[in-house]
Amino acid sequence: MRQKKSTSLFIGILLTIGAAISFFPIYLAVINSFKTQGDMFRSFISLPTSMSFDNYVQAFDKLNLLGSTLNSVVISVLGIGGIVLCASLAGYKLSRTSGKLSQFIFFLFIASMLVPFHSIMIPLTRIAKALNVQGSTYGLAVVYIGLGVNMAIFLYHGFVKSIPRELEEAAQIDGCNEYQTFFKIIFPLLVPITVTIAILDFLWIWNDFLLPLLMLTDSADFTLILSTNTLFGEYNKDWSLILSALVLTAIPVIIIYAFFQRFIMHGIAEGAVKG
């Protein structure tokens, strides 16, 4: 009994230390976002002597916050919607189809997860330019769909195996075709894994910097994360302003993750171990 308490106390201390280490950069970013450049360099760790929102007002204006946020929302919604639609259909079909061809196609999707993005980014940008989708937010969303379906198919494939085939047989007896069976019977049962995929892909797309940098050329189409790059000058960097911008870009992610984080690990575990 005493050993269990000691183990629990030790684990609690380790978790507390880990949480403190993880929270410390956020603490620094928030407190320094309210300081002037001079105050920040005088004491980077101390609390601000007076709360000033001037940095946030400047960041709001320089980032074109409303326009950049709208671009990020459009790209995220289109990307997530396309990933969910394509991957759910593919995962369902591959899971319910037996045979070596189905297994081989599924293996190709899984194998593509092992390919580093940096090894394909140059061919990807050339293909995007040849297809005339470079410089377009909609083209960027299509690229996100292509890069995101492999993991989603893997999770859907595992989750579908937990759904009894009798439900589909009953729907077919009632006169449903394959698409009606999927959208009316199967897809509503995929809500837990769909929420998980949507959250993970939202975090990825919203926080991504490299792919928008490669694909978007007009500042009017910049995402919120990419817009923060415009605050970095070659010889001058106002770190208080930059930190204010980073706090603004992180707020939507923190809110969404706080509300839906309980679905993430549960959905991943359900999709990965079923069948």
Short mmCIF file of C-alpha atoms in Angstrom, two decimals:
data_model
loop_
_atom_site.label_atom_id
_atom_site.label_comp_id
_atom_site.label_asym_id
_atom_site.label_seq_id
_atom_site.Cartn_x
_atom_site.Cartn_y
_atom_site.Cartn_z
CA MET A 1 0.00 0.00 0.00
CA ARG A 2 2.78 2.41 0.96
CA GLN A 3 4.70 1.48 -2.20
CA LYS A 4 1.67 2.32 -4.35
CA LYS A 5 1.33 5.71 -2.68
CA SER A 6 5.03 6.41 -3.22
CA THR A 7 4.73 5.42 -6.89
CA SER A 8 1.65 7.61 -7.36
CA LEU A 9 3.42 10.53 -5.66
CA PHE A 10 6.49 10.09 -7.86
CA ILE A 11 4.37 9.94 -11.02
CA GLY A 12 2.45 13.01 -9.89
CA ILE A 13 5.69 14.94 -9.36
CA LEU A 14 6.99 13.93 -12.79
CA LEU A 15 3.71 14.96 -14.46
CA THR A 16 3.75 18.28 -12.61
CA ILE A 17 7.31 18.97 -13.74
CA GLY A 18 6.42 18.01 -17.32
CA ALA A 19 3.36 20.28 -17.27
CA ALA A 20 5.43 23.17 -15.91
CA ILE A 21 8.07 22.71 -18.62
CA SER A 22 5.37 22.60 -21.31
CA PHE A 23 3.56 25.66 -19.95
CA PHE A 24 6.67 27.80 -19.43
CA PRO A 25 7.07 28.90 -23.11
CA ILE A 26 3.37 29.85 -23.19
CA TYR A 27 3.86 31.87 -20.00
CA LEU A 28 6.82 33.72 -21.53
CA ALA A 29 4.93 34.43 -24.75
CA VAL A 30 1.88 35.82 -22.96
CA ILE A 31 3.62 38.04 -20.40
CA ASN A 32 6.07 39.48 -22.95
CA SER A 33 3.30 40.20 -25.43
CA PHE A 34 2.13 42.95 -23.04
CA LYS A 35 5.57 44.57 -22.75
CA THR A 36 7.42 47.05 -24.88
CA GLN A 37 10.55 45.91 -26.69
CA GLY A 38 12.76 47.64 -24.12
CA ASP A 39 10.93 46.20 -21.10
CA MET A 40 11.12 42.72 -22.56
CA PHE A 41 14.89 42.84 -23.03
CA ARG A 42 15.40 44.27 -19.54
CA SER A 43 13.58 41.35 -17.93
CA PHE A 44 12.27 38.53 -20.09
CA ILE A 45 10.85 36.44 -17.24
CA SER A 46 9.27 39.04 -14.93
CA LEU A 47 5.63 40.09 -15.11
CA PRO A 48 4.85 43.33 -16.99
CA THR A 49 4.79 46.43 -14.79
CA SER A 50 1.77 47.75 -16.70
CA MET A 51 -0.64 46.02 -19.04
CA SER A 52 -0.53 47.47 -22.54
CA PHE A 53 -2.59 46.19 -25.46
CA ASP A 54 -0.75 48.30 -28.04
CA ASN A 55 1.09 45.24 -29.36
CA TYR A 56 -2.19 43.42 -29.96
CA VAL A 57 -3.69 46.42 -31.75
CA GLN A 58 -0.64 46.63 -34.03
CA ALA A 59 -0.62 42.87 -34.60
CA PHE A 60 -4.32 42.93 -35.47
CA ASP A 61 -3.64 45.54 -38.14
CA LYS A 62 -0.34 44.23 -39.54
CA LEU A 63 -1.52 40.64 -39.74
CA ASN A 64 -4.74 41.61 -41.52
CA LEU A 65 -6.20 39.40 -38.82
CA LEU A 66 -9.73 39.10 -40.17
CA GLY A 67 -8.63 38.32 -43.72
CA SER A 68 -5.89 35.92 -42.65
CA THR A 69 -8.23 34.15 -40.25
CA LEU A 70 -10.84 33.79 -42.98
CA ASN A 71 -8.24 32.27 -45.31
CA SER A 72 -7.18 29.81 -42.61
CA VAL A 73 -10.80 28.88 -41.90
CA VAL A 74 -11.61 28.34 -45.60
CA ILE A 75 -8.53 26.17 -46.16
CA SER A 76 -9.14 24.19 -42.95
CA VAL A 77 -12.83 23.58 -43.70
CA LEU A 78 -12.23 22.54 -47.31
CA GLY A 79 -9.24 20.40 -46.39
CA ILE A 80 -10.92 18.64 -43.47
CA GLY A 81 -14.17 18.17 -45.40
CA GLY A 82 -12.33 16.61 -48.34
CA ILE A 83 -10.22 14.37 -46.11
CA VAL A 84 -13.25 13.11 -44.17
CA LEU A 85 -15.33 12.47 -47.29
CA CYS A 86 -12.61 10.73 -49.34
CA ALA A 87 -11.05 8.81 -46.47
CA SER A 88 -14.33 7.58 -44.99
CA LEU A 89 -15.49 6.21 -48.33
CA ALA A 90 -12.11 4.65 -49.10
CA GLY A 91 -11.64 3.25 -45.60
CA TYR A 92 -15.12 1.73 -45.62
CA LYS A 93 -14.72 0.17 -49.06
CA LEU A 94 -11.25 -1.21 -48.37
CA SER A 95 -12.37 -2.62 -45.02
CA ARG A 96 -15.39 -4.37 -46.49
CA THR A 97 -13.61 -5.67 -49.62
CA SER A 98 -11.59 -8.83 -49.25
CA GLY A 99 -8.81 -9.84 -51.60
CA LYS A 100 -5.18 -9.13 -52.33
CA LEU A 101 -5.91 -6.03 -54.44
CA SER A 102 -7.74 -4.35 -51.56
CA GLN A 103 -4.91 -5.24 -49.17
CA PHE A 104 -2.31 -3.92 -51.62
CA ILE A 105 -4.10 -0.58 -52.06
CA PHE A 106 -4.45 -0.23 -48.30
CA PHE A 107 -0.74 -1.01 -47.92
CA LEU A 108 0.10 1.76 -50.41
CA PHE A 109 -1.80 4.29 -48.32
CA ILE A 110 -0.04 3.14 -45.16
CA ALA A 111 3.37 3.14 -46.87
CA SER A 112 2.86 6.73 -48.03
CA MET A 113 2.72 7.79 -44.37
CA LEU A 114 6.42 6.92 -44.12
CA VAL A 115 7.48 9.32 -46.89
CA PRO A 116 8.91 12.58 -45.42
CA PHE A 117 7.24 15.71 -46.72
CA HIS A 118 10.60 17.40 -47.36
CA SER A 119 11.44 14.73 -49.92
CA ILE A 120 8.36 15.53 -52.04
CA MET A 121 7.89 19.25 -51.54
CA ILE A 122 9.84 20.30 -54.65
CA PRO A 123 8.03 17.87 -57.02
CA LEU A 124 4.77 18.84 -55.29
CA THR A 125 5.24 22.55 -55.97
CA ARG A 126 6.19 21.86 -59.59
CA ILE A 127 3.09 19.73 -60.11
CA ALA A 128 0.94 22.39 -58.44
CA LYS A 129 2.41 25.03 -60.74
CA ALA A 130 1.85 22.85 -63.80
CA LEU A 131 -1.79 22.31 -62.78
CA ASN A 132 -2.20 26.05 -62.18
CA VAL A 133 -3.25 25.61 -58.55
CA GLN A 134 -0.21 27.26 -56.96
CA GLY A 135 -1.13 30.61 -55.44
CA SER A 136 -4.71 29.52 -54.76
CA THR A 137 -6.26 28.82 -51.36
CA TYR A 138 -8.48 26.20 -52.99
CA GLY A 139 -5.46 24.56 -54.58
CA LEU A 140 -3.76 24.50 -51.19
CA ALA A 141 -6.82 22.80 -49.70
CA VAL A 142 -6.64 20.11 -52.41
CA VAL A 143 -2.99 19.48 -51.56
CA TYR A 144 -3.91 19.10 -47.89
CA ILE A 145 -6.55 16.55 -48.86
CA GLY A 146 -3.99 14.52 -50.78
CA LEU A 147 -1.48 14.61 -47.94
CA GLY A 148 -4.01 13.90 -45.19
CA VAL A 149 -6.09 11.00 -46.49
CA ASN A 150 -3.54 8.28 -45.73
CA MET A 151 -3.72 8.57 -41.94
CA ALA A 152 -7.48 9.09 -42.07
CA ILE A 153 -7.97 5.97 -44.20
CA PHE A 154 -5.90 3.97 -41.71
CA LEU A 155 -8.11 5.10 -38.82
CA TYR A 156 -11.40 4.65 -40.69
CA HIS A 157 -10.32 1.21 -41.93
CA GLY A 158 -9.79 0.00 -38.39
CA PHE A 159 -12.93 1.61 -37.01
CA VAL A 160 -15.26 0.20 -39.70
CA LYS A 161 -14.28 -3.32 -38.68
CA SER A 162 -16.05 -2.78 -35.35
CA ILE A 163 -19.38 -2.17 -37.12
CA PRO A 164 -21.49 -5.34 -37.63
CA ARG A 165 -22.09 -6.29 -41.24
CA GLU A 166 -25.69 -7.18 -40.34
CA LEU A 167 -26.56 -3.48 -40.35
CA GLU A 168 -25.58 -3.22 -44.01
CA GLU A 169 -27.40 -6.42 -44.92
CA ALA A 170 -30.57 -5.13 -43.25
CA ALA A 171 -30.26 -1.82 -45.14
CA GLN A 172 -29.85 -3.65 -48.46
CA ILE A 173 -32.95 -5.74 -47.72
CA ASP A 174 -34.84 -2.48 -47.17
CA GLY A 175 -33.78 -1.33 -50.64
CA CYS A 176 -30.76 0.89 -49.91
CA ASN A 177 -27.98 0.97 -52.45
CA GLU A 178 -24.32 1.05 -51.41
CA TYR A 179 -24.12 4.85 -51.13
CA GLN A 180 -27.37 5.11 -49.17
CA THR A 181 -26.16 2.38 -46.84
CA PHE A 182 -22.94 4.22 -46.20
CA PHE A 183 -24.32 7.74 -45.68
CA LYS A 184 -27.47 6.76 -43.78
CA ILE A 185 -26.25 3.78 -41.74
CA ILE A 186 -22.46 3.61 -41.57
CA PHE A 187 -21.30 7.23 -41.56
CA PRO A 188 -23.38 8.27 -38.51
CA LEU A 189 -21.65 5.45 -36.59
CA LEU A 190 -18.25 6.88 -37.57
CA VAL A 191 -18.78 10.12 -35.62
CA PRO A 192 -16.18 9.37 -32.87
CA ILE A 193 -13.35 8.67 -35.30
CA THR A 194 -14.52 11.48 -37.62
CA VAL A 195 -14.27 14.01 -34.78
CA THR A 196 -10.79 12.73 -33.94
CA ILE A 197 -9.62 13.02 -37.54
CA ALA A 198 -11.15 16.48 -37.90
CA ILE A 199 -9.40 17.78 -34.76
CA LEU A 200 -6.01 16.31 -35.66
CA ASP A 201 -6.19 17.65 -39.20
CA PHE A 202 -7.38 21.05 -37.98
CA LEU A 203 -4.35 21.31 -35.68
CA TRP A 204 -2.09 20.29 -38.56
CA ILE A 205 -3.59 22.58 -41.23
CA TRP A 206 -4.08 25.61 -38.97
CA ASN A 207 -0.53 25.48 -37.58
CA ASP A 208 1.22 24.56 -40.82
CA PHE A 209 3.72 27.08 -42.12
CA LEU A 210 5.85 25.38 -44.76
CA LEU A 211 3.17 24.27 -47.23
CA PRO A 212 1.38 27.67 -47.36
CA LEU A 213 4.82 29.29 -47.78
CA LEU A 214 5.44 27.08 -50.82
CA MET A 215 1.95 27.35 -52.32
CA LEU A 216 0.70 30.88 -51.65
CA THR A 217 2.18 33.86 -53.46
CA ASP A 218 -0.28 36.71 -52.84
CA SER A 219 -0.28 38.26 -49.36
CA ALA A 220 -4.08 38.59 -49.57
CA ASP A 221 -4.29 34.78 -49.54
CA PHE A 222 -1.90 34.25 -46.64
CA THR A 223 -3.01 32.10 -43.74
CA LEU A 224 -2.83 33.40 -40.19
CA ILE A 225 0.39 31.52 -39.41
CA LEU A 226 2.03 32.62 -42.65
CA SER A 227 1.07 36.25 -42.01
CA THR A 228 3.16 36.26 -38.84
CA ASN A 229 6.23 35.74 -41.03
CA THR A 230 5.76 39.26 -42.40
CA LEU A 231 6.61 40.65 -38.96
CA PHE A 232 10.17 39.32 -39.20
CA GLY A 233 12.39 41.97 -40.79
CA GLU A 234 15.88 41.30 -42.05
CA TYR A 235 17.53 43.67 -39.60
CA ASN A 236 14.79 44.51 -37.13
CA LYS A 237 12.49 42.20 -35.17
CA ASP A 238 9.96 43.55 -32.67
CA TRP A 239 9.64 40.47 -30.50
CA SER A 240 6.87 41.91 -28.33
CA LEU A 241 4.76 42.44 -31.43
CA ILE A 242 5.67 39.01 -32.79
CA LEU A 243 4.71 37.32 -29.52
CA SER A 244 1.38 39.15 -29.54
CA ALA A 245 0.72 37.85 -33.05
CA LEU A 246 1.64 34.30 -32.05
CA VAL A 247 -0.73 34.46 -29.07
CA LEU A 248 -3.54 35.59 -31.36
CA THR A 249 -2.89 32.75 -33.80
CA ALA A 250 -2.81 30.17 -30.99
CA ILE A 251 -6.09 31.15 -29.34
CA PRO A 252 -8.44 29.33 -31.79
CA VAL A 253 -6.37 26.13 -31.59
CA ILE A 254 -6.30 26.16 -27.79
CA ILE A 255 -10.07 26.71 -27.57
CA ILE A 256 -10.93 23.93 -30.00
CA TYR A 257 -8.44 21.51 -28.48
CA ALA A 258 -9.72 22.22 -24.96
CA PHE A 259 -13.29 21.36 -25.96
CA PHE A 260 -12.56 18.27 -28.03
CA GLN A 261 -9.29 16.80 -26.71
CA ARG A 262 -11.12 13.91 -24.99
CA PHE A 263 -12.06 12.55 -28.42
CA ILE A 264 -8.49 12.41 -29.74
CA MET A 265 -6.85 9.56 -27.87
CA HIS A 266 -10.13 7.63 -27.65
CA GLY A 267 -10.71 7.88 -31.39
CA ILE A 268 -7.12 6.98 -32.29
CA ALA A 269 -7.23 3.92 -30.02
CA GLU A 270 -10.58 2.82 -31.43
CA GLY A 271 -9.44 3.22 -35.03
CA ALA A 272 -6.05 1.60 -34.56
CA VAL A 273 -6.88 -1.57 -32.65
CA LYS A 274 -10.26 -2.65 -34.04
CA GLY A 275 -10.29 -5.84 -36.07
#
